[in-house]
Tab-separated table of C-alpha atoms in Angstrom:
chain	number	residue	atom	x	y	z
A	819	MET	CA	109.368	115.986	108.966
A	820	GLU	CA	106.122	118.047	108.793
A	821	ALA	CA	103.591	118.387	106.081
A	822	ILE	CA	102.544	122.478	105.210
A	823	SER	CA	98.722	122.196	103.903
A	824	LEU	CA	96.954	119.155	103.966
A	825	GLN	CA	94.190	119.460	101.293
A	826	SER	CA	92.804	116.374	101.233
A	827	ALA	CA	91.335	113.465	103.388
A	828	PRO	CA	93.764	110.758	102.453
A	829	ALA	CA	96.733	113.768	102.914
A	830	GLN	CA	95.327	114.090	106.403
A	831	THR	CA	94.754	110.347	107.213
A	832	ALA	CA	98.405	109.727	106.123
A	833	ALA	CA	99.872	112.727	108.056
A	834	ASN	CA	97.944	111.464	111.054
A	835	ARG	CA	99.622	107.899	110.846
A	836	SER	CA	102.777	109.528	110.127
A	837	ARG	CA	102.596	111.657	113.081
A	838	MET	CA	102.457	108.627	115.808
A	839	TYR	CA	105.334	107.204	114.710
A	840	GLN	CA	107.944	109.742	115.820
A	841	PRO	CA	106.676	110.311	119.612
A	842	LEU	CA	106.488	106.343	119.937
A	843	GLY	CA	109.953	105.868	118.097
A	844	ALA	CA	111.233	108.225	120.388
A	845	ALA	CA	109.895	106.778	123.362
A	846	PHE	CA	112.143	103.500	123.010
A	847	THR	CA	115.398	105.737	122.983
A	848	PHE	CA	117.693	106.394	125.751
A	849	PRO	CA	115.591	108.037	128.113
A	850	ASP	CA	116.639	112.085	129.342
A	851	GLU	CA	115.177	113.997	131.501
A	852	ASP	CA	112.464	116.229	129.459
A	853	PHE	CA	111.329	112.438	128.349
A	854	PHE	CA	110.753	111.259	131.738
A	855	GLU	CA	109.536	114.716	132.879
A	856	ALA	CA	106.684	114.575	129.896
A	857	VAL	CA	105.760	110.962	131.019
A	858	HIS	CA	105.564	111.847	134.973
A	859	ASP	CA	103.561	114.594	134.309
A	860	GLY	CA	101.083	112.882	131.620
A	861	THR	CA	101.933	115.358	128.760
A	862	PHE	CA	103.348	111.928	127.094
A	863	ALA	CA	100.251	110.144	127.551
A	864	THR	CA	97.978	112.953	126.672
A	865	THR	CA	99.427	113.594	123.333
A	866	LEU	CA	99.442	110.019	121.926
A	867	GLY	CA	95.609	109.994	123.322
A	868	GLU	CA	94.686	112.776	120.935
A	869	MET	CA	96.921	111.663	118.080
A	870	CYS	CA	94.464	108.589	118.404
A	871	ALA	CA	91.658	110.445	117.790
A	872	GLY	CA	93.362	111.347	114.059
A	873	LEU	CA	93.851	107.595	113.372
A	874	PRO	CA	91.512	105.740	110.944
A	875	TYR	CA	91.345	103.063	113.686
A	876	ASP	CA	89.705	102.529	116.805
A	877	LEU	CA	93.010	102.721	119.460
A	878	THR	CA	90.912	103.726	122.681
A	879	SER	CA	91.262	100.172	123.974
A	880	VAL	CA	94.611	101.063	124.577
A	881	ALA	CA	94.630	104.636	124.939
A	882	THR	CA	94.213	104.842	128.296
A	883	LEU	CA	96.524	102.612	129.558
A	884	ASP	CA	99.224	103.569	132.370
A	885	LEU	CA	101.943	105.700	130.444
A	886	ILE	CA	102.202	107.707	133.648
A	887	ALA	CA	105.353	107.029	135.505
A	888	GLY	CA	103.904	108.661	139.052
A	889	GLY	CA	106.283	107.984	142.081
A	890	THR	CA	108.826	107.385	140.491
A	891	SER	CA	111.878	109.534	140.316
A	892	TYR	CA	114.070	109.870	136.692
A	893	ALA	CA	117.262	107.558	138.297
A	894	GLU	CA	114.509	104.890	138.606
A	895	PHE	CA	113.266	105.334	135.613
A	896	GLU	CA	116.677	105.692	133.374
A	897	SER	CA	117.847	102.750	135.752
A	898	GLU	CA	114.726	100.438	134.865
A	899	TYR	CA	115.782	101.269	131.053
A	900	ILE	CA	118.870	100.261	131.124
A	901	ARG	CA	118.128	97.029	132.715
A	902	LEU	CA	115.569	95.942	130.676
A	903	PHE	CA	116.622	97.011	127.086
A	904	ASP	CA	120.436	97.815	127.325
A	905	VAL	CA	122.491	95.426	129.917
A	906	GLY	CA	122.895	92.089	131.269
A	907	PRO	CA	125.020	89.443	132.092
A	908	ALA	CA	123.833	87.671	128.257
A	909	GLY	CA	122.216	90.597	126.948
A	910	PRO	CA	119.255	92.249	128.081
A	911	PRO	CA	115.898	90.217	128.897
A	912	CYS	CA	114.233	92.344	126.154
A	913	PRO	CA	116.181	93.576	123.951
A	914	LEU	CA	114.813	96.169	121.304
A	915	TYR	CA	116.496	94.602	118.328
A	916	GLY	CA	113.801	92.596	116.253
A	917	GLY	CA	116.819	90.002	114.817
A	918	VAL	CA	116.950	88.400	118.462
A	919	TYR	CA	113.613	87.293	118.051
A	920	LYS	CA	113.733	86.037	114.686
A	921	GLY	CA	116.366	83.400	114.207
A	922	ASP	CA	118.955	84.517	111.963
A	923	ARG	CA	119.792	88.042	113.255
A	924	MET	CA	121.874	88.939	109.695
A	925	LYS	CA	119.622	87.744	107.403
A	926	VAL	CA	116.549	90.229	109.591
A	927	MET	CA	118.769	93.332	109.370
A	928	GLU	CA	119.685	92.763	105.509
A	929	ASP	CA	116.136	92.032	104.803
A	930	ALA	CA	115.401	95.271	106.638
A	931	THR	CA	118.567	96.996	104.957
A	932	ARG	CA	117.095	96.482	101.552
A	933	PHE	CA	114.157	98.212	102.313
A	934	TYR	CA	115.956	101.336	103.547
A	935	ASN	CA	118.155	101.488	100.646
A	936	PHE	CA	115.149	100.752	98.053
A	937	PHE	CA	113.949	104.054	98.888
A	938	HIS	CA	117.431	105.369	98.739
A	939	LEU	CA	118.050	105.827	102.684
A	940	ARG	CA	121.256	104.927	104.629
A	941	LEU	CA	121.803	104.880	108.436
A	942	SER	CA	122.815	107.796	110.099
A	943	ALA	CA	126.457	107.031	111.403
A	944	GLU	CA	125.279	109.708	114.354
A	945	MET	CA	122.381	107.299	114.976
A	946	ARG	CA	124.783	104.843	116.008
A	947	GLU	CA	121.546	102.198	115.655
A	948	LEU	CA	121.655	99.212	113.824
A	949	PRO	CA	118.979	98.019	111.030
A	950	ASP	CA	116.812	95.924	113.082
A	951	HIS	CA	116.408	98.096	116.374
A	952	ILE	CA	112.997	99.557	116.902
A	953	THR	CA	114.111	103.180	116.892
A	954	THR	CA	115.031	103.128	113.360
A	955	GLN	CA	112.569	100.870	112.266
A	956	MET	CA	109.655	103.439	113.491
A	957	GLU	CA	111.754	105.978	111.945
A	958	PHE	CA	111.827	104.263	108.709
A	959	LEU	CA	107.899	103.932	108.774
A	960	HIS	CA	107.192	107.781	109.584
A	961	TYR	CA	109.399	108.362	106.719
A	962	LEU	CA	106.986	105.966	104.540
A	963	THR	CA	103.946	107.555	105.851
A	964	PHE	CA	105.403	111.190	105.189
A	965	ARG	CA	106.244	110.355	101.364
A	966	GLN	CA	102.627	109.052	101.310
A	967	VAL	CA	101.386	112.316	102.448
A	968	GLU	CA	103.496	114.150	99.949
A	969	ALA	CA	102.286	111.842	97.247
A	970	CYS	CA	98.653	112.912	98.238
A	971	GLN	CA	99.654	116.616	98.326
A	972	GLN	CA	100.883	115.869	93.966
A	973	GLY	CA	98.039	113.857	92.870
A	974	LEU	CA	100.440	110.794	92.775
A	975	ASP	CA	99.282	107.105	93.396
A	976	VAL	CA	100.177	105.859	96.680
A	977	ALA	CA	99.495	102.546	96.144
A	978	SER	CA	103.368	101.389	96.163
A	979	LEU	CA	103.972	103.659	99.354
A	980	LEU	CA	101.241	101.340	100.983
A	981	ARG	CA	102.590	98.341	100.401
A	982	ALA	CA	105.983	98.757	101.402
A	983	GLU	CA	104.388	99.916	104.574
A	984	ARG	CA	102.664	97.035	104.305
A	985	ASP	CA	105.117	94.632	103.895
A	986	PHE	CA	107.849	96.045	105.927
A	987	LEU	CA	105.249	95.882	109.025
A	988	ALA	CA	104.623	92.567	108.254
A	989	ARG	CA	107.923	91.418	108.046
A	990	HIS	CA	109.516	93.556	110.999
A	991	LEU	CA	108.042	95.002	113.662
A	992	CYS	CA	104.629	92.842	113.717
A	993	LYS	CA	106.606	90.002	113.951
A	994	TRP	CA	108.879	90.544	116.742
A	995	MET	CA	106.833	92.613	119.199
A	996	PRO	CA	104.664	90.118	120.223
A	997	HIS	CA	108.086	88.204	121.581
A	998	LEU	CA	108.990	91.585	123.174
A	999	GLN	CA	105.656	91.662	124.961
A	1000	ALA	CA	106.100	88.096	126.052
A	1001	ARG	CA	109.639	88.844	127.442
A	1002	LEU	CA	108.398	91.666	129.351
A	1003	ALA	CA	105.642	89.923	131.006
A	1004	LYS	CA	107.687	88.092	132.769
A	1005	GLN	CA	109.263	91.117	134.175
A	1006	THR	CA	108.319	93.048	137.328
A	1007	THR	CA	108.812	96.260	136.435
A	1008	LEU	CA	107.210	99.986	136.508
A	1009	PRO	CA	103.774	99.821	134.465
A	1010	PHE	CA	105.065	102.298	132.195
A	1011	PHE	CA	107.465	100.521	130.148
A	1012	PRO	CA	105.086	97.062	129.154
A	1013	ASP	CA	102.420	99.523	128.696
A	1014	LEU	CA	104.041	101.238	126.161
A	1015	VAL	CA	105.086	98.315	124.282
A	1016	ARG	CA	101.497	97.190	124.498
A	1017	PHE	CA	100.561	100.488	122.849
A	1018	THR	CA	103.016	100.490	120.238
A	1019	ALA	CA	102.544	97.178	119.358
A	1020	THR	CA	98.581	97.586	118.850
A	1021	PHE	CA	99.336	100.727	116.851
A	1022	LEU	CA	101.593	98.692	114.416
A	1023	ALA	CA	99.051	95.823	113.976
A	1024	ALA	CA	96.059	98.176	113.424
A	1025	ASP	CA	98.376	100.399	110.946
A	1026	GLN	CA	99.093	97.092	109.314
A	1027	ALA	CA	96.389	96.165	108.445
A	1028	TYR	CA	94.608	99.350	107.547
A	1029	ALA	CA	98.118	99.594	105.329
A	1030	ALA	CA	96.814	96.146	103.903
A	1031	ALA	CA	93.414	97.294	103.281
A	1032	THR	CA	94.001	100.453	101.739
A	1033	ALA	CA	97.228	98.892	99.120
A	1034	GLU	CA	94.354	96.833	97.587
């Protein structure tokens, strides 16, 4: 989703927030060789750093994290992703499903699904991810913020969208990402993965605070 013409500062701000959710959400999918190359040669880190400049809050403290996988092969990168996030005797050590960290997983998924359904969204069969997976939740926030861009362009009230962003972040991603960080801190792994999670958690917390302040 891409806005064609941004005619106001609020629309531009919403667009900058919306754009950040796309590469961050995609970074948590199973890594292909193209993504690895973008990480390896610094393109991914440079893109995020440039995006930070357009956000309505300061992320300079995390914009220089080690988001480059120098000295690592694609096979090593892929293997480490699988070990951390995909498999394990009792499940992966650092699952990317929020419901795992919050008690009753079924209730977590039901709550997330209510948000999606309220905006007439259904999970794609092609995505094959559950409602509490980080990629699903990041895509939903990309959608909400893009809707906000469109509303700004049309001169419509955006308070309800900001409240939805605020509430979804508070009840889902911002609630469980610190637990993912804590689990990753116990792993001996490539610097890229814990730094990606730290960057993402910092961005989400800042975006939640911005949505909460702006929605009032």
